[in-house]
PDB file of C-alpha atoms in Angstrom:
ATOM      1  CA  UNK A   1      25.841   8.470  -3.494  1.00  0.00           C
ATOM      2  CA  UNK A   2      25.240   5.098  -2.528  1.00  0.00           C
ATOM      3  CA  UNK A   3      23.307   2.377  -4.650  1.00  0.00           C
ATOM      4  CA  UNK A   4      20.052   2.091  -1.661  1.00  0.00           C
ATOM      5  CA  UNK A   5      19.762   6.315  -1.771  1.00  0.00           C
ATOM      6  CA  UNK A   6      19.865   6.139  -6.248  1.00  0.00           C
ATOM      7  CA  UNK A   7      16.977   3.629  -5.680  1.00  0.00           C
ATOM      8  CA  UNK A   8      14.950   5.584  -3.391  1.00  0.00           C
ATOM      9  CA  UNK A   9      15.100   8.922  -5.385  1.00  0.00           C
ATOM     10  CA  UNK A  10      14.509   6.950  -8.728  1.00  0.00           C
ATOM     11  CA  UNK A  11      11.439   5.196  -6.798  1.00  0.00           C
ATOM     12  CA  UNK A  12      10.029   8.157  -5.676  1.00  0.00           C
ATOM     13  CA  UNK A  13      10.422  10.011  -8.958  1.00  0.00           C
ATOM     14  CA  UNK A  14       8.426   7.277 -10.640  1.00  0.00           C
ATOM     15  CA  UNK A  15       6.021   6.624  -7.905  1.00  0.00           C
ATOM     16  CA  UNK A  16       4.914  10.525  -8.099  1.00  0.00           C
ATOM     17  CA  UNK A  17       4.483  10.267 -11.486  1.00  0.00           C
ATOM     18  CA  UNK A  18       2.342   7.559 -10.929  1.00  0.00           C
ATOM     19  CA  UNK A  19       0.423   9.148  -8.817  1.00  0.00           C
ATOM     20  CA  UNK A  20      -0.287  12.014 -10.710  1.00  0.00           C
ATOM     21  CA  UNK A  21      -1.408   9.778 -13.734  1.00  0.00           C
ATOM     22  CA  UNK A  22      -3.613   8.292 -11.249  1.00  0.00           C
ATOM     23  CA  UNK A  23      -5.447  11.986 -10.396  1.00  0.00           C
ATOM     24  CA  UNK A  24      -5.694  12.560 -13.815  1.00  0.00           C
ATOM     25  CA  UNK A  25      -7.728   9.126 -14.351  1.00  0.00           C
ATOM     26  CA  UNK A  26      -9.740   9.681 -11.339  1.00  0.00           C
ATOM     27  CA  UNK A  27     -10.909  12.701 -12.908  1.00  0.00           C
ATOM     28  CA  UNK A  28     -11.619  11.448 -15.493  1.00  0.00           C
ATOM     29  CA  UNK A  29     -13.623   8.486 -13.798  1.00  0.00           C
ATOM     30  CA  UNK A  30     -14.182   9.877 -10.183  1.00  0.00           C
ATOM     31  CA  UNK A  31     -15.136   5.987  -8.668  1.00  0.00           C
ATOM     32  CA  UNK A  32     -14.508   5.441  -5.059  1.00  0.00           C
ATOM     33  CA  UNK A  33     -11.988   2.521  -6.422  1.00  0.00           C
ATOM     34  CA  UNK A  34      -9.761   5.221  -8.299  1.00  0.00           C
ATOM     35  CA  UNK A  35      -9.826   7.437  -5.082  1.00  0.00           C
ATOM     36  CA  UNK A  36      -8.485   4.345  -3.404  1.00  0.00           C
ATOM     37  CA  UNK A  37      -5.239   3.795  -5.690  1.00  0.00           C
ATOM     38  CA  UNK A  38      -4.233   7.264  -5.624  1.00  0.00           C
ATOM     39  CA  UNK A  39      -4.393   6.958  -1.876  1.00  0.00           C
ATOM     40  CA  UNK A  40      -2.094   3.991  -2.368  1.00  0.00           C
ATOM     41  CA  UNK A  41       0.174   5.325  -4.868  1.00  0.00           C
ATOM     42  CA  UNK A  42       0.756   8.906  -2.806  1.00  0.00           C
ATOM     43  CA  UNK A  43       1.603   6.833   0.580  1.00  0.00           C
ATOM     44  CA  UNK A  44       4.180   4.834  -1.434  1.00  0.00           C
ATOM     45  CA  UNK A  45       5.348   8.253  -2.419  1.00  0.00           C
ATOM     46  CA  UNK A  46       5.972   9.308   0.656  1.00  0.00           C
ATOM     47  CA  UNK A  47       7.778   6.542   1.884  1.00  0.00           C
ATOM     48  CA  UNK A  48       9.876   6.473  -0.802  1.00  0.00           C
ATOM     49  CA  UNK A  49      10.597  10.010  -0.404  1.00  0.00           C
ATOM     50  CA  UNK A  50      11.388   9.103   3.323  1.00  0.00           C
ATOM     51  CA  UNK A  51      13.806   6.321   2.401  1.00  0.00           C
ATOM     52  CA  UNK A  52      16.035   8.027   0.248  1.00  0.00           C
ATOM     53  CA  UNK A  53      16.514  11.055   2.857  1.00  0.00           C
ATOM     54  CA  UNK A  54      17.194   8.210   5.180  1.00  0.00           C
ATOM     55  CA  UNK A  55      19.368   6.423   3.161  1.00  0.00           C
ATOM     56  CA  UNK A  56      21.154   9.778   2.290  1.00  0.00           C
ATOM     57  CA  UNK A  57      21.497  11.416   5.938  1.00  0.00           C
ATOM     58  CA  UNK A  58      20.547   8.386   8.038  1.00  0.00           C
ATOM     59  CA  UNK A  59      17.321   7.258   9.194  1.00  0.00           C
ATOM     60  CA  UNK A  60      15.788   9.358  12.259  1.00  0.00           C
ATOM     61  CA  UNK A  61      11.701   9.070  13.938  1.00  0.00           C
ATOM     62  CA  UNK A  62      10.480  11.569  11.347  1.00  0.00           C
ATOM     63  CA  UNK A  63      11.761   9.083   8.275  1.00  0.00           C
ATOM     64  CA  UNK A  64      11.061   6.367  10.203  1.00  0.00           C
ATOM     65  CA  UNK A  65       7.519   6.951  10.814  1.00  0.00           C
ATOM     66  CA  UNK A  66       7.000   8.155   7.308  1.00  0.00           C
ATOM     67  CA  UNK A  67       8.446   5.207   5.688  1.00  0.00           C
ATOM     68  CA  UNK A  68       6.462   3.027   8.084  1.00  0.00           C
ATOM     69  CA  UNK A  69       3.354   4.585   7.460  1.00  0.00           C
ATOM     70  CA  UNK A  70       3.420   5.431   3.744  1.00  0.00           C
ATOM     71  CA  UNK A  71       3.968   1.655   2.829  1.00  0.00           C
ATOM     72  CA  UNK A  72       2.823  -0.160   5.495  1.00  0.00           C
ATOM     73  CA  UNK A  73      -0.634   1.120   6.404  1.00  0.00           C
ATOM     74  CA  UNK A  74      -1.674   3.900   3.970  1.00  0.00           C
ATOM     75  CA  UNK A  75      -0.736   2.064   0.580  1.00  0.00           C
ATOM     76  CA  UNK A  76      -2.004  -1.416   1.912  1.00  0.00           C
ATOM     77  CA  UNK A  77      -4.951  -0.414   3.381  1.00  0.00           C
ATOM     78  CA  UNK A  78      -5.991   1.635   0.742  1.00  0.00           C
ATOM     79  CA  UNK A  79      -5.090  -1.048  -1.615  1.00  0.00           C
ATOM     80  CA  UNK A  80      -7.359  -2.994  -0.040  1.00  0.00           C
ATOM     81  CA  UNK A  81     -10.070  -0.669  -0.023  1.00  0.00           C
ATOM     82  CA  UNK A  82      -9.570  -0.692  -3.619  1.00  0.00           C
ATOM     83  CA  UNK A  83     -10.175  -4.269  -4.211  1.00  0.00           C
ATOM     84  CA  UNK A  84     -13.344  -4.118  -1.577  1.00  0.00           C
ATOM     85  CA  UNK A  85     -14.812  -1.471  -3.984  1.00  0.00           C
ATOM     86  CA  UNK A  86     -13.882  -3.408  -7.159  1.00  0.00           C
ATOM     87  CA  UNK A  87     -15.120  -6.602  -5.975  1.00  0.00           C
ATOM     88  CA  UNK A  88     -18.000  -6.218  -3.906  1.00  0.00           C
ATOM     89  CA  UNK A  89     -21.095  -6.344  -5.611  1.00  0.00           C
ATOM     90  CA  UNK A  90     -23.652  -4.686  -3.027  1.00  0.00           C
ATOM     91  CA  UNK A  91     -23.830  -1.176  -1.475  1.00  0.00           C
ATOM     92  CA  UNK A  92     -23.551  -2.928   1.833  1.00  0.00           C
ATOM     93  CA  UNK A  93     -20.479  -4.698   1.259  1.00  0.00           C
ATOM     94  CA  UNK A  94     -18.788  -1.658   0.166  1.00  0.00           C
ATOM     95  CA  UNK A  95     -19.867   0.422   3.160  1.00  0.00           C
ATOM     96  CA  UNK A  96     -18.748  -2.460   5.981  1.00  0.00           C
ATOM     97  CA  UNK A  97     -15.219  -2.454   4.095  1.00  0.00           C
ATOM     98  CA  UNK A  98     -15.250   1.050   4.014  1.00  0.00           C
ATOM     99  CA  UNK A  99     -15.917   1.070   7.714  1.00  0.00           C
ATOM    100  CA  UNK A 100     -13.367  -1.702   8.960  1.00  0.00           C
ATOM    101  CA  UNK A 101     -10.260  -0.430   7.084  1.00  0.00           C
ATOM    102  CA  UNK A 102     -11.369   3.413   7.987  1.00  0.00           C
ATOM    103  CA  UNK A 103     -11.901   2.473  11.599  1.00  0.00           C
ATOM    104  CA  UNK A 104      -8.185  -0.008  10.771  1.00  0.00           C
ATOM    105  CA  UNK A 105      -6.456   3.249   9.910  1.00  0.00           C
ATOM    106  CA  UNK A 106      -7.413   5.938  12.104  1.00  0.00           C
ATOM    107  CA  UNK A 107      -6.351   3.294  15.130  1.00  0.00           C
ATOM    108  CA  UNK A 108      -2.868   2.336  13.837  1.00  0.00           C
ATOM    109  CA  UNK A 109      -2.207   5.739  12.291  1.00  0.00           C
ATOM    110  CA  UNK A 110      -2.594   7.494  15.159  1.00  0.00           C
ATOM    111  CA  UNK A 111      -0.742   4.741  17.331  1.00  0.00           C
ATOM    112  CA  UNK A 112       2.044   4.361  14.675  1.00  0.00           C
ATOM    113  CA  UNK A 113       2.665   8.402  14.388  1.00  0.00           C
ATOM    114  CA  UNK A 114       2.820   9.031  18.291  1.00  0.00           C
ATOM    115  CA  UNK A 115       3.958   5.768  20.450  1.00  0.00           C
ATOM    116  CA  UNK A 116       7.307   5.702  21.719  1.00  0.00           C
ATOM    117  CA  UNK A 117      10.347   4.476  20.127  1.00  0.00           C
ATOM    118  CA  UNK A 118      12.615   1.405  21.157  1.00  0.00           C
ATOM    119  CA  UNK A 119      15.893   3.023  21.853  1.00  0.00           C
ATOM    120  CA  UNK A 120      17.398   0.860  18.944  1.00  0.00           C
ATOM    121  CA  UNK A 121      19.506   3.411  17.293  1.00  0.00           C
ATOM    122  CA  UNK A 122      19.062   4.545  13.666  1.00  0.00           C
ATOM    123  CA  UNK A 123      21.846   4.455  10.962  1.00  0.00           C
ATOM    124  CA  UNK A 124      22.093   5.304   6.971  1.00  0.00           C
ATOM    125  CA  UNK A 125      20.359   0.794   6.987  1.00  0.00           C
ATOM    126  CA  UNK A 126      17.224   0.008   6.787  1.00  0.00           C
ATOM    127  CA  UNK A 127      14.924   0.598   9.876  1.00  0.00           C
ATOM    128  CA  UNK A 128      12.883  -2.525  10.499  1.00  0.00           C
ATOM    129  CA  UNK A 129       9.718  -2.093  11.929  1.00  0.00           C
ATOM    130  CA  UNK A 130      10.341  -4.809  14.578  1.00  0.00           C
ATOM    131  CA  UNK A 131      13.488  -3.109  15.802  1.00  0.00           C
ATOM    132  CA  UNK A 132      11.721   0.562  16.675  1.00  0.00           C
ATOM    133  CA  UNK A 133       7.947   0.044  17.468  1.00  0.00           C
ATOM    134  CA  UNK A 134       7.080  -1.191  20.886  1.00  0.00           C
ATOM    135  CA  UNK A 135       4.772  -4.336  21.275  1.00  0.00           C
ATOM    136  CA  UNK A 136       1.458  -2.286  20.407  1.00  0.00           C
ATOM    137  CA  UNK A 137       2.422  -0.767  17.006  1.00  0.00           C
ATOM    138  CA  UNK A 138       3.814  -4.240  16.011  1.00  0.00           C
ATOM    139  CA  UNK A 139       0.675  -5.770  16.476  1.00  0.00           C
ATOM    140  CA  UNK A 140      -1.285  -3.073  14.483  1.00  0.00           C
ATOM    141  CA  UNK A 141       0.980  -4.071  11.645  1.00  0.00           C
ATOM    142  CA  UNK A 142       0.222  -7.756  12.120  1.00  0.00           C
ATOM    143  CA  UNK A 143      -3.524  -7.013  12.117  1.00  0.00           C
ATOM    144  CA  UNK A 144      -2.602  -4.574   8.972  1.00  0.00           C
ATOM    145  CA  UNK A 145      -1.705  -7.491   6.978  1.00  0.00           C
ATOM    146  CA  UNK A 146      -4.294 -10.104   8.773  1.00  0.00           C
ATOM    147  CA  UNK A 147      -6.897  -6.935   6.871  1.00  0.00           C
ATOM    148  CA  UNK A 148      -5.188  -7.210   3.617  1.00  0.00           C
ATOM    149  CA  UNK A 149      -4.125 -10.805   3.385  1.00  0.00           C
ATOM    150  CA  UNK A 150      -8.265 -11.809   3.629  1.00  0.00           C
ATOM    151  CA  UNK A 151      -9.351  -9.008   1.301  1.00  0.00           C
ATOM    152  CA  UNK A 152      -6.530 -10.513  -1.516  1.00  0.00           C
ATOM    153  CA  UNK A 153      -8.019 -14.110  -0.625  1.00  0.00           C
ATOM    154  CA  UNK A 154     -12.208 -12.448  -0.168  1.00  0.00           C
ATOM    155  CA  UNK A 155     -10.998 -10.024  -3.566  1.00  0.00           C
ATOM    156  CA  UNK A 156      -9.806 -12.342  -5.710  1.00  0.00           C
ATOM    157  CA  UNK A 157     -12.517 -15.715  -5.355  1.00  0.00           C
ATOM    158  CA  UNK A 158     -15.255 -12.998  -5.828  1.00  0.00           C
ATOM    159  CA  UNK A 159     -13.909 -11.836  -8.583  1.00  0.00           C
ATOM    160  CA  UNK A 160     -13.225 -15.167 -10.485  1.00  0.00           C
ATOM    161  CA  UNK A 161     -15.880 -16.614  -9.770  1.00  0.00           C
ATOM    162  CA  UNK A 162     -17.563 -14.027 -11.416  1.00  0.00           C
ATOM    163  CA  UNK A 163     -15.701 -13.278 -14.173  1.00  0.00           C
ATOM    164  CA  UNK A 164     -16.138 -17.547 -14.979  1.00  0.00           C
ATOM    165  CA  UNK A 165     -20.169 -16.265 -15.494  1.00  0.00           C
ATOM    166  CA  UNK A 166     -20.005 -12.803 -16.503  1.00  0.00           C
ATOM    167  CA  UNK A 167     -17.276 -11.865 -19.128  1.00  0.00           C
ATOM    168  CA  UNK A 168     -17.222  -8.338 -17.920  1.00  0.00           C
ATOM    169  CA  UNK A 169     -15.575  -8.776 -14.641  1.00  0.00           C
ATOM    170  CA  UNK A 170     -12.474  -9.711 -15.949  1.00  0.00           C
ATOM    171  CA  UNK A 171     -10.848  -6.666 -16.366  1.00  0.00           C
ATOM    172  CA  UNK A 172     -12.101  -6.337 -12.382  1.00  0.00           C
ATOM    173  CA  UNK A 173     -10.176  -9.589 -11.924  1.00  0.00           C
ATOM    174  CA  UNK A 174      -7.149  -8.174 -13.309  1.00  0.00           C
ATOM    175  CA  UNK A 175      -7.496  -5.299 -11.403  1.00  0.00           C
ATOM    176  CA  UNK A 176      -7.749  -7.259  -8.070  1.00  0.00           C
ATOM    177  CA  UNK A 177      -5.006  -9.561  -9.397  1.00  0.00           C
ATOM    178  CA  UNK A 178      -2.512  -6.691  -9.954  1.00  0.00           C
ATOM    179  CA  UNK A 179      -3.394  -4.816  -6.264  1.00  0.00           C
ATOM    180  CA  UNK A 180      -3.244  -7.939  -4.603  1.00  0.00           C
ATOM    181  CA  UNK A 181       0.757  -8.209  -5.951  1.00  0.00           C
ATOM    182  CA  UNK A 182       0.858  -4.556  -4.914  1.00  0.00           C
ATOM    183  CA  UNK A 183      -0.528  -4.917  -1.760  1.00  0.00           C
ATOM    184  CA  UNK A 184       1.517  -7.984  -0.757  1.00  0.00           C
ATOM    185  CA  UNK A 185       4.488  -6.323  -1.697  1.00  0.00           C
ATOM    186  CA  UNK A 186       4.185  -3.729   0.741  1.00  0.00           C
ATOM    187  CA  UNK A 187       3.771  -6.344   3.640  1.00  0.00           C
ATOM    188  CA  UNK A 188       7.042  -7.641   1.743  1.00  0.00           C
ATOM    189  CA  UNK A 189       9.166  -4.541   3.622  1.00  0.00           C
ATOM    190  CA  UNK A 190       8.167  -6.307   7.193  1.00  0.00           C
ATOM    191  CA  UNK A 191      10.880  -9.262   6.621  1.00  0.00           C
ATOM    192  CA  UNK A 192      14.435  -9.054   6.738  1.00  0.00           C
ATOM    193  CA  UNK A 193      16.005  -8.801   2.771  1.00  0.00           C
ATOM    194  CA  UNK A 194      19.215  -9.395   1.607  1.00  0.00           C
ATOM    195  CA  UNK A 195      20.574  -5.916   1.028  1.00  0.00           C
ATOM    196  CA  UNK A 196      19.116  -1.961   1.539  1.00  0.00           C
ATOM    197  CA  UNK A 197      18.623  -2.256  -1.478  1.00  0.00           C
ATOM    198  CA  UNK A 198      15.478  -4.457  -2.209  1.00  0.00           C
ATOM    199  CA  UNK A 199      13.454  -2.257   0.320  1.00  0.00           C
ATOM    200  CA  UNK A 200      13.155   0.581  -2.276  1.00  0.00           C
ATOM    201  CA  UNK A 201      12.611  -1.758  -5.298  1.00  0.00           C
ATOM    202  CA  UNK A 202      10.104  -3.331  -3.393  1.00  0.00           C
ATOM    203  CA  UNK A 203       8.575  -0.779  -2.597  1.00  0.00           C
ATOM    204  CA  UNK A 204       8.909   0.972  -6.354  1.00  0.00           C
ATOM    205  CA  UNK A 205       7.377  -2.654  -7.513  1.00  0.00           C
ATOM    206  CA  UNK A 206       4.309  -2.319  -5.388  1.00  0.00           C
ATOM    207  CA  UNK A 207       3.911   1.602  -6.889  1.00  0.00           C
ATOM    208  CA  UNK A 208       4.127  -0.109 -10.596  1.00  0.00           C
ATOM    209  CA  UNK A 209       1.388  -3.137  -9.567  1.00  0.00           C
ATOM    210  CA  UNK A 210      -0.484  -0.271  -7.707  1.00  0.00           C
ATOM    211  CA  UNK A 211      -0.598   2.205 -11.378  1.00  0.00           C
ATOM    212  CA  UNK A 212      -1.172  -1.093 -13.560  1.00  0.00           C
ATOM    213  CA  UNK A 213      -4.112  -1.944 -11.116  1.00  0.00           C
ATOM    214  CA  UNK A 214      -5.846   1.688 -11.414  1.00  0.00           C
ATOM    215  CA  UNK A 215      -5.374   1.799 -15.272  1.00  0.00           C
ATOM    216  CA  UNK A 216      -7.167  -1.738 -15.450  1.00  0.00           C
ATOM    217  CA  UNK A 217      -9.841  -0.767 -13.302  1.00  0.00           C
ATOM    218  CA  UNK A 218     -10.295   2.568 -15.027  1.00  0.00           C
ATOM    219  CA  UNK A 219     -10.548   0.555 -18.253  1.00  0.00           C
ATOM    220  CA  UNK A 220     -13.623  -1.052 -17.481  1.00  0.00           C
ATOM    221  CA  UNK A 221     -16.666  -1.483 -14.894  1.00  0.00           C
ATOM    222  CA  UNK A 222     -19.451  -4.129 -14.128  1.00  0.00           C
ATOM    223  CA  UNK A 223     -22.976  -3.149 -13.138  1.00  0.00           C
ATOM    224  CA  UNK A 224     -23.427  -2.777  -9.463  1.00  0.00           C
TER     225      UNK A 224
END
């Protein structure tokens, strides 16, 4: 059993559970926001899952997808959907959000799940993205993280600047604060690491920020 494969299964463990404490908070507060981290927390999930088979049997397309789009569109994208919800104020703002990163996903998902390969061959390391997608799936991922990378920056003045006037949106801050680590992890897995390992604890840390982030947003809520 290698060390990379121990990490994966252990991440994936956790990460589910995560995600089912996140259902069971959603229920209990069923907010568009909460929707938005279990959406986060199940596609880190699933690319955890997908790692450790890969790093057990070796990486193939099916693992490689997964892995790909588990952490590096669903969980970011709905990460940032998250914070859009948190920290938007209007009806309006929330809906053009809603639209972008909906109209975001269904484009890359659709081009990340079906566009040929590179014939780079796979192995029991670490599939880079920039090794297996063509040109076109690359540059969904680099407009992935252009998405997220302004809603952290949009997120997170909002939500200061607020919570400077208006003591109750500091528990939103916190909130964005903890998806924006979350959701900057994830575009972490894009860049060449030291060892296999750090992809599944990076991945496992942006589940954790991800959890922390729902359970501070469930905990409290500004008037829209």
């Amino acid at each position: 059993m290698s060390i990379s494969f121990a990490a994966a299964l252990a991440g994936t463990v956790l990460a589910a559970v995560g995600t089912g404490l996140a259902i069971r908070l959603c229920a209990r507060k069923p907010r568009t926001d909460m929707v938005a981290w279990v959406i986060a927390l199940a596609g880190l999930t699933v690319a955890l899952a997908a790692q450790a088979e890969g790093y057990r049997r070796g990486f193939v397309p099916t693992t490689f997808r997964a892995t790909q789009l588990g952490a590096a569109l669903i969980a970011p994208l709905a990460l940032a959907w998250g914070m859009a919800e948190v920290a938007a104020k209007g009806l309006v703002a929330r809906f053009a959000a809603r639209l972008l990163l909906a109209g975001l996903f269904v484009v890359a998902g659709v081009i990340l799940a079906t566009d040929v390969l590179s014939s780079q061959p796979f192995s029991q390391k670490w599939p880079a993205a920039r090794d297996h997608f063509e040109f076109l799936p690359r540059g969904l991922l680099d407009l992935v993280a252009v998405a997220v990378a302004a809603t952290v920056l949009l997120a997170l003045a909002t939500t200061a600047l607020r919570s400077r006037r208006d003591p109750a949106w500091r528990a939103a801050l916190i909130a964005v604060a903890l998806a924006s680590v979350a959701a900057l992890a994830t575009q972490g897995l894009q860049i060449a690491l030291p060892a296999n390992t750090a992809y599944p604890a990076l991945t496992l840390f942006a589940a954790v920020a991800a959890w922390l982030a729902a359970g501070r947003a469930a905990r409290g809520s500004v008037s829209r």
